mmCIF file of C-alpha atoms in Angstrom:
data_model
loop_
_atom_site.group_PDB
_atom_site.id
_atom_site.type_symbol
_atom_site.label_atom_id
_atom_site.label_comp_id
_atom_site.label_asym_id
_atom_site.label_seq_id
_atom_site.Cartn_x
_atom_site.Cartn_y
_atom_site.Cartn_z
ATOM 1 C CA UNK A 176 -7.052 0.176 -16.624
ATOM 2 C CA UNK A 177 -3.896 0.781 -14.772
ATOM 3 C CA UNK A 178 -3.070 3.362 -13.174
ATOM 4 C CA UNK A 179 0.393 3.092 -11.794
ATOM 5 C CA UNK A 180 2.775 0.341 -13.752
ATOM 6 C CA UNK A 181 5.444 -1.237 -12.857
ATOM 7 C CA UNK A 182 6.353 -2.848 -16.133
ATOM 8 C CA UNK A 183 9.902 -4.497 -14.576
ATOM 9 C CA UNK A 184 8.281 -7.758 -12.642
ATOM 10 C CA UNK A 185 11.555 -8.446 -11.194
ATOM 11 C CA UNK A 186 15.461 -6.990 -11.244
ATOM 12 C CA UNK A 187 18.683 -8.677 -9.676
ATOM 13 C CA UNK A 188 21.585 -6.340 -8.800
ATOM 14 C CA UNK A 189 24.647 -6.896 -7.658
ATOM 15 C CA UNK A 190 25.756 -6.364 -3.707
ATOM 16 C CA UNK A 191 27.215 -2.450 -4.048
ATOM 17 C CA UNK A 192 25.686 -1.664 -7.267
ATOM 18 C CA UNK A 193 22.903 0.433 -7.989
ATOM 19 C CA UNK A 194 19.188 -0.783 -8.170
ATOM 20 C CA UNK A 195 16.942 1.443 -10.557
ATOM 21 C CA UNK A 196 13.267 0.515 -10.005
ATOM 22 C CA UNK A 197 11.228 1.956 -12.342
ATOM 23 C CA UNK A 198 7.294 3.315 -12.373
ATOM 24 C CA UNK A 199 4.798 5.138 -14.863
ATOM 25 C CA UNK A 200 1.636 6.322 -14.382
ATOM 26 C CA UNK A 201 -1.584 7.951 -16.374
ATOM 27 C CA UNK A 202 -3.593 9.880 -14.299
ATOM 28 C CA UNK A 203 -2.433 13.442 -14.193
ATOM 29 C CA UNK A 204 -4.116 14.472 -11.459
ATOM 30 C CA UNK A 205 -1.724 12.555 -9.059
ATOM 31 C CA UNK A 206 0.418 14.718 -7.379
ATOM 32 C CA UNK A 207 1.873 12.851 -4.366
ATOM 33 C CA UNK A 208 4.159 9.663 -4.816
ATOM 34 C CA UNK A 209 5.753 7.091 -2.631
ATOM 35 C CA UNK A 210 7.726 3.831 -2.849
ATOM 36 C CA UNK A 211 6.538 1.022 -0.151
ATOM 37 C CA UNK A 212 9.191 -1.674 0.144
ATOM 38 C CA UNK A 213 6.910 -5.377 1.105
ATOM 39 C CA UNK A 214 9.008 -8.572 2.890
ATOM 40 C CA UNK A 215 6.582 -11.917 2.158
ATOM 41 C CA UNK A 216 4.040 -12.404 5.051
ATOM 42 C CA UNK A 217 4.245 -8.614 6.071
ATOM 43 C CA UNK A 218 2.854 -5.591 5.278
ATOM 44 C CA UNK A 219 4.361 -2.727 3.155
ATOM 45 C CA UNK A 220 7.019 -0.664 4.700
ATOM 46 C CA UNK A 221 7.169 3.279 3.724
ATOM 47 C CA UNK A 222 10.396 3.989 2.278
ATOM 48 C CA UNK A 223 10.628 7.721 0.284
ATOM 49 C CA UNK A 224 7.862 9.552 -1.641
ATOM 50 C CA UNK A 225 8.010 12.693 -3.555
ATOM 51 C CA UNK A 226 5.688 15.893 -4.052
ATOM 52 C CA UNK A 227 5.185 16.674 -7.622
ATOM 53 C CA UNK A 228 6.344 19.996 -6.898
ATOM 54 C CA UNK A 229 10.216 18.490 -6.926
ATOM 55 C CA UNK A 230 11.978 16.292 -9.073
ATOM 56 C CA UNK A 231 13.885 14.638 -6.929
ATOM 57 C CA UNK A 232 14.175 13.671 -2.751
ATOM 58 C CA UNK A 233 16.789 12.108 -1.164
ATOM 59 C CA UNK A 234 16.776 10.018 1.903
ATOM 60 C CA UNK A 235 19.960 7.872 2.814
ATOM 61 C CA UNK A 236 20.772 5.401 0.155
ATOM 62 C CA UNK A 237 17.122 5.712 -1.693
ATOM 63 C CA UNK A 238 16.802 8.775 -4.055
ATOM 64 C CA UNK A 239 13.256 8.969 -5.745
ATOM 65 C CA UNK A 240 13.584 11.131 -9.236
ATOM 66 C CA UNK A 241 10.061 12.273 -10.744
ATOM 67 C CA UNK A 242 9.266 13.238 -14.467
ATOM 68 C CA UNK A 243 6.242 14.778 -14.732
ATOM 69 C CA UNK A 244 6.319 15.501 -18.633
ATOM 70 C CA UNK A 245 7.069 11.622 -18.899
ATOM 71 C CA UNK A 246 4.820 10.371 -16.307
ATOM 72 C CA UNK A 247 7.552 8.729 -14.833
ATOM 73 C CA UNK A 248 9.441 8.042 -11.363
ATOM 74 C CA UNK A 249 12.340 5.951 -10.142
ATOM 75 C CA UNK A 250 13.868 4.951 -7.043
ATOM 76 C CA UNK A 251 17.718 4.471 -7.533
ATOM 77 C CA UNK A 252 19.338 2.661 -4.197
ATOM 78 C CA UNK A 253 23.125 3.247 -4.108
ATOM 79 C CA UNK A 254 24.864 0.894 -2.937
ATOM 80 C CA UNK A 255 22.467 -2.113 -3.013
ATOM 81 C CA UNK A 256 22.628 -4.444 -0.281
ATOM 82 C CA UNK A 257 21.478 -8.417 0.365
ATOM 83 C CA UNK A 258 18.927 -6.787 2.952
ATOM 84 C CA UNK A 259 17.373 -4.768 0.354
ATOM 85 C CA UNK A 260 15.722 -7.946 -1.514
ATOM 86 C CA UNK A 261 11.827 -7.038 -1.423
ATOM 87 C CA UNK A 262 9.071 -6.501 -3.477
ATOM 88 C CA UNK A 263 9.160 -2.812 -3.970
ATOM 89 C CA UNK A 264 5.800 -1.030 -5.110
ATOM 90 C CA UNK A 265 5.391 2.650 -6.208
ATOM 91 C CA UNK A 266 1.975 3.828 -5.412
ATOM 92 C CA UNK A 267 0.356 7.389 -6.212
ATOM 93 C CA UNK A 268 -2.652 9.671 -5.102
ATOM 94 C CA UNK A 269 -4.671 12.774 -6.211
ATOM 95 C CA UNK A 270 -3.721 14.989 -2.299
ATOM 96 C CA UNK A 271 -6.741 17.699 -3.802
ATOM 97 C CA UNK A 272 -9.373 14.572 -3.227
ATOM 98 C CA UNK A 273 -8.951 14.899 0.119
ATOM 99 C CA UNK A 274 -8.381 11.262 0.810
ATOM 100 C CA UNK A 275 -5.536 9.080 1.118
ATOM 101 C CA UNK A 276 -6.697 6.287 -1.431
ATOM 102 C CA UNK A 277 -3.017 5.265 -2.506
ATOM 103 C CA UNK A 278 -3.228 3.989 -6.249
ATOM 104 C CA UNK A 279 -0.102 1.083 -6.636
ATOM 105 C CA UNK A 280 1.679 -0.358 -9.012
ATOM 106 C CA UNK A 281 2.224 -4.047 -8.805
ATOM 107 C CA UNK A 282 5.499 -4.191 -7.525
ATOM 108 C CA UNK A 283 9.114 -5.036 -8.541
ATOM 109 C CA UNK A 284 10.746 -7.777 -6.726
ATOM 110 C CA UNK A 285 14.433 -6.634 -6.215
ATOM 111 C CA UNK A 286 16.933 -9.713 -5.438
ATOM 112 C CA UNK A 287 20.192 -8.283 -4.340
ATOM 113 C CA UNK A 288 22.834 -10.849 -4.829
ATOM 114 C CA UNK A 289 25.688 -10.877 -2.262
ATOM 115 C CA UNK B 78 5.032 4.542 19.621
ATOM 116 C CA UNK B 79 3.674 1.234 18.641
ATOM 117 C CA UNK B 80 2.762 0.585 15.271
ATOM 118 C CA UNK B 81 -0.367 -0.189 13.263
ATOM 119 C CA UNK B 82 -1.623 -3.755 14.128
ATOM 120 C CA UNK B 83 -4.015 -6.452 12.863
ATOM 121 C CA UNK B 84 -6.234 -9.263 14.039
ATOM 122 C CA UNK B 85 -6.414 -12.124 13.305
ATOM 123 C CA UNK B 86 -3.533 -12.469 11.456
ATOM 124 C CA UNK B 87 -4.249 -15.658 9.933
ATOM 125 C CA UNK B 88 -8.223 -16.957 9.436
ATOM 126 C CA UNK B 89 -10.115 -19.776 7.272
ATOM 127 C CA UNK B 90 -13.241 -19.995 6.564
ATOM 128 C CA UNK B 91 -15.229 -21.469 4.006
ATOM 129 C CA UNK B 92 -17.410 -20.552 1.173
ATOM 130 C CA UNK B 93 -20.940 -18.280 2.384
ATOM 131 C CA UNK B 94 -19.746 -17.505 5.757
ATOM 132 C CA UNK B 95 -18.480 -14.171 6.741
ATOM 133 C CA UNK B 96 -16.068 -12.431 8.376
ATOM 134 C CA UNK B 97 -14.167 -9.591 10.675
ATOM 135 C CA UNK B 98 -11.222 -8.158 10.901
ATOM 136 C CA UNK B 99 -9.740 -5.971 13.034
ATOM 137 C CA UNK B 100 -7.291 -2.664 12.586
ATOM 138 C CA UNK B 101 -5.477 -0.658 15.415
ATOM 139 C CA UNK B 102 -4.128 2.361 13.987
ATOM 140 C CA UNK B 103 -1.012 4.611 15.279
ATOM 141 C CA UNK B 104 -1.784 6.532 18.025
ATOM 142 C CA UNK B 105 -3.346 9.802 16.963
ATOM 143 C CA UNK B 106 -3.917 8.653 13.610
ATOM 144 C CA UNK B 107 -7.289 8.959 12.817
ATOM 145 C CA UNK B 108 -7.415 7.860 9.052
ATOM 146 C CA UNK B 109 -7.952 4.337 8.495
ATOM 147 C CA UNK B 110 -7.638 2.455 5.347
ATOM 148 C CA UNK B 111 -8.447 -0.722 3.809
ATOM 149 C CA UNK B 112 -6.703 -2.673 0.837
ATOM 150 C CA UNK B 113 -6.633 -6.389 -0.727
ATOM 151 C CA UNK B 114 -3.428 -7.934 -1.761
ATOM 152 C CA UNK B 115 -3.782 -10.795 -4.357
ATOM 153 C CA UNK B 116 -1.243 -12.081 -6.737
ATOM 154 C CA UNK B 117 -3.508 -11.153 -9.856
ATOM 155 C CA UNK B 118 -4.623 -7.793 -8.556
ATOM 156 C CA UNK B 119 -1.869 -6.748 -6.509
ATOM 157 C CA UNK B 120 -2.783 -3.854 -4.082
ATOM 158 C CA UNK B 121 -6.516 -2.495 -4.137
ATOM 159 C CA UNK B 122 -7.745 0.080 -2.321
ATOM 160 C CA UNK B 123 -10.928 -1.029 -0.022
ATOM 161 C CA UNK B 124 -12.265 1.749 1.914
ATOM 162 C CA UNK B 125 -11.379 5.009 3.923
ATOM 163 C CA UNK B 126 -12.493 5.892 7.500
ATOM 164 C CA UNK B 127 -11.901 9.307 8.928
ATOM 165 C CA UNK B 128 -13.462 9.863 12.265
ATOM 166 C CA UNK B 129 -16.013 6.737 12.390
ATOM 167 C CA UNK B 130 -17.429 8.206 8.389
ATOM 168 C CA UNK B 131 -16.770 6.983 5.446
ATOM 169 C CA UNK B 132 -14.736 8.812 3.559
ATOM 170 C CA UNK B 133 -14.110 6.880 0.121
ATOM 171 C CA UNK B 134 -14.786 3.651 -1.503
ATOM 172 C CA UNK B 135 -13.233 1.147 -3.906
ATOM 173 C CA UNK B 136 -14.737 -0.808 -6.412
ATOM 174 C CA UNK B 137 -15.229 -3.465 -4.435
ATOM 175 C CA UNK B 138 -18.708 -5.292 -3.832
ATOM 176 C CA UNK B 139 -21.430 -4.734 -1.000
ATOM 177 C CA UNK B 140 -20.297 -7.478 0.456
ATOM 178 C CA UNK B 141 -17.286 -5.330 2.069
ATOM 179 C CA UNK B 142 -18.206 -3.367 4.325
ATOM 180 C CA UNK B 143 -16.391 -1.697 7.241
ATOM 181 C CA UNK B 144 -16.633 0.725 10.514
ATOM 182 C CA UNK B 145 -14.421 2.629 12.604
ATOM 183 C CA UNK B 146 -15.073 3.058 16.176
ATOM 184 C CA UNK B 147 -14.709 6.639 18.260
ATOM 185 C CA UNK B 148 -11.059 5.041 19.253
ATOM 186 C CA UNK B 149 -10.297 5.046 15.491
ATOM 187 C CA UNK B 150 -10.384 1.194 15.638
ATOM 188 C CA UNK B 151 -11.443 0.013 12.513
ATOM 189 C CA UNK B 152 -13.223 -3.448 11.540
ATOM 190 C CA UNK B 153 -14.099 -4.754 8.031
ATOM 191 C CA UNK B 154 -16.374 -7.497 7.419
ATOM 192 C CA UNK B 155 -17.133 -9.434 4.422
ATOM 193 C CA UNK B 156 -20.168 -11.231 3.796
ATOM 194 C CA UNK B 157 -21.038 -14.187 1.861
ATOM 195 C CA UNK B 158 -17.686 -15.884 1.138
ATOM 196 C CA UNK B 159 -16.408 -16.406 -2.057
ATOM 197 C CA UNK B 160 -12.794 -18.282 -3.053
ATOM 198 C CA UNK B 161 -11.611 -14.791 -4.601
ATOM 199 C CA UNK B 162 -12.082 -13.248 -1.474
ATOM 200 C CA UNK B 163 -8.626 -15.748 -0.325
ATOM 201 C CA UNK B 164 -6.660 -12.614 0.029
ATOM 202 C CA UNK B 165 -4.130 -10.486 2.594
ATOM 203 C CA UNK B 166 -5.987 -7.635 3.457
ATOM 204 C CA UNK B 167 -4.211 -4.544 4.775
ATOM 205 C CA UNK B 168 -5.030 -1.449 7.172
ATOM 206 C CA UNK B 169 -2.963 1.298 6.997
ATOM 207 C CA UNK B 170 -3.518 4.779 9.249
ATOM 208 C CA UNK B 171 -2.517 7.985 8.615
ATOM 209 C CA UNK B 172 -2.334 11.330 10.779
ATOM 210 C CA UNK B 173 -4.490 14.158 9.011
ATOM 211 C CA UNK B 174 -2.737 16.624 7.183
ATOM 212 C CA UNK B 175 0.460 14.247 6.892
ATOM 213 C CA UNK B 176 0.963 12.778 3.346
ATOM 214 C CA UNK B 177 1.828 9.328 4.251
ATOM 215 C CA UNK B 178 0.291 5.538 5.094
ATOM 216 C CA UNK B 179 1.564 3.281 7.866
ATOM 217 C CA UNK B 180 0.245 -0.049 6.728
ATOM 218 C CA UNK B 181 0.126 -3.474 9.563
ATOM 219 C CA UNK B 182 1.673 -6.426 9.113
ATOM 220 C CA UNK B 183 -1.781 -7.862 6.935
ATOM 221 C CA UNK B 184 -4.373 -10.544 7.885
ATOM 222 C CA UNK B 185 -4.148 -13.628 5.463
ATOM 223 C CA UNK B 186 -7.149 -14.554 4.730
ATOM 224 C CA UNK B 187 -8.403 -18.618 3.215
ATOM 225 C CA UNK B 188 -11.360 -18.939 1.744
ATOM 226 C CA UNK B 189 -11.828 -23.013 1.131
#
């Protein structure tokens, strides 16, 4: 049973486009969101994550939008660049459990071509 | 402030043996937590430590266990090898009260 799905297993984008990664979850209890951008051979690198008291947060070039009636989130990157090419996973957790067990999706590999 | 790091980054073994890894966390980050990367699986949570307890568990077998030391320090040790275990397993810290997870660069583990 999955959680957090990332139904896209890949995307390619064009340099100075936009790159829409998408992510849905089930669980309604999660309330705290986050998009971890992986290279091969390292480990994930925190990139933006969202309260689910906003619907969107802004950070640079990466904006992360949340719909909560959908069950939904998406990180749009404007413009894309060659150095953004990475597995990009959305992961979620419940902040009330009073852990930070981080529930991911399993990933979207972006390939930004130059 | 240095980063969250991980030892050995690279280890085979073979079936039945065990092993342990190690986890540095951030400086002043006293969570600690454990996940398993596999192509099939992707990313699944392990096990928490928050000051040397355990705070929550994964659905992962007996065979993987884990500590954290007064320093933070965490190790994780699996017993009895078994080729699914082949794996990168990831530590990640976090400061209390913040919302998000540093993770380390990974150790890859080969089970043969």
């Amino acid at each position: 049973d999955q959680q957090v799905k990332q139904n896209s297993p890949s995307l390619s984008v064009q340099e100075g486009r936009i790159s829409i990664l998408n992510c849905d979850y089930t669980n309604s209890m999660f309330d705290y969101f986050l998009w971890y951008k992986k290279y091969p051979a390292e480990g994930p690198t925190f990139l933006i994550s969202i309260s689910s008291i906003k619907d969107k947060n802004e950070d640079g070039r990466f904006t992360v939008f949340l719909n909560k009636s959908a069950k939904h989130l998406s990180l749009h990157i404007v413009p894309s660049q060659p150095g953004d090419s990475a597995v990009y996973f959305c992961a979620a957790r419940v902040t009330a459990a009073g852990s930070y067990q981080l529930t991911f999706g399993k990933g979207t590999k972006l390939s930004v071509i130059p | 402030k240095a980063g969250v790091t991980q030892t050995p980054r690279y280890l085979i073994k073979t079936r039945g043996q065990q092993v342990t890894l190690s986890c540095s966390p951030i400086s002043g980050h006293r969570s600690v937590s454990w996940y398993q990367q596999t192509p099939g699986q992707g990313l699944q949570f392990l096990f928490e430590y928050f000051s040397e307890t355990q705070r929550n568990k994964g659905n992962f077998p007996g065979r993987f266990s884990g500590r954290q030391f007064s320093n933070s320090r965490s190790e994780m040790n699996v017993s009895t090898l078994e080729l699914g275990d082949s794996a990168l397993y990831l530590c990640a810290s976090s400061f209390e009260g913040a919302d998000t997870q540093y993770f380390g660069p990974g150790t890859r583990l080969t089970v043969l």
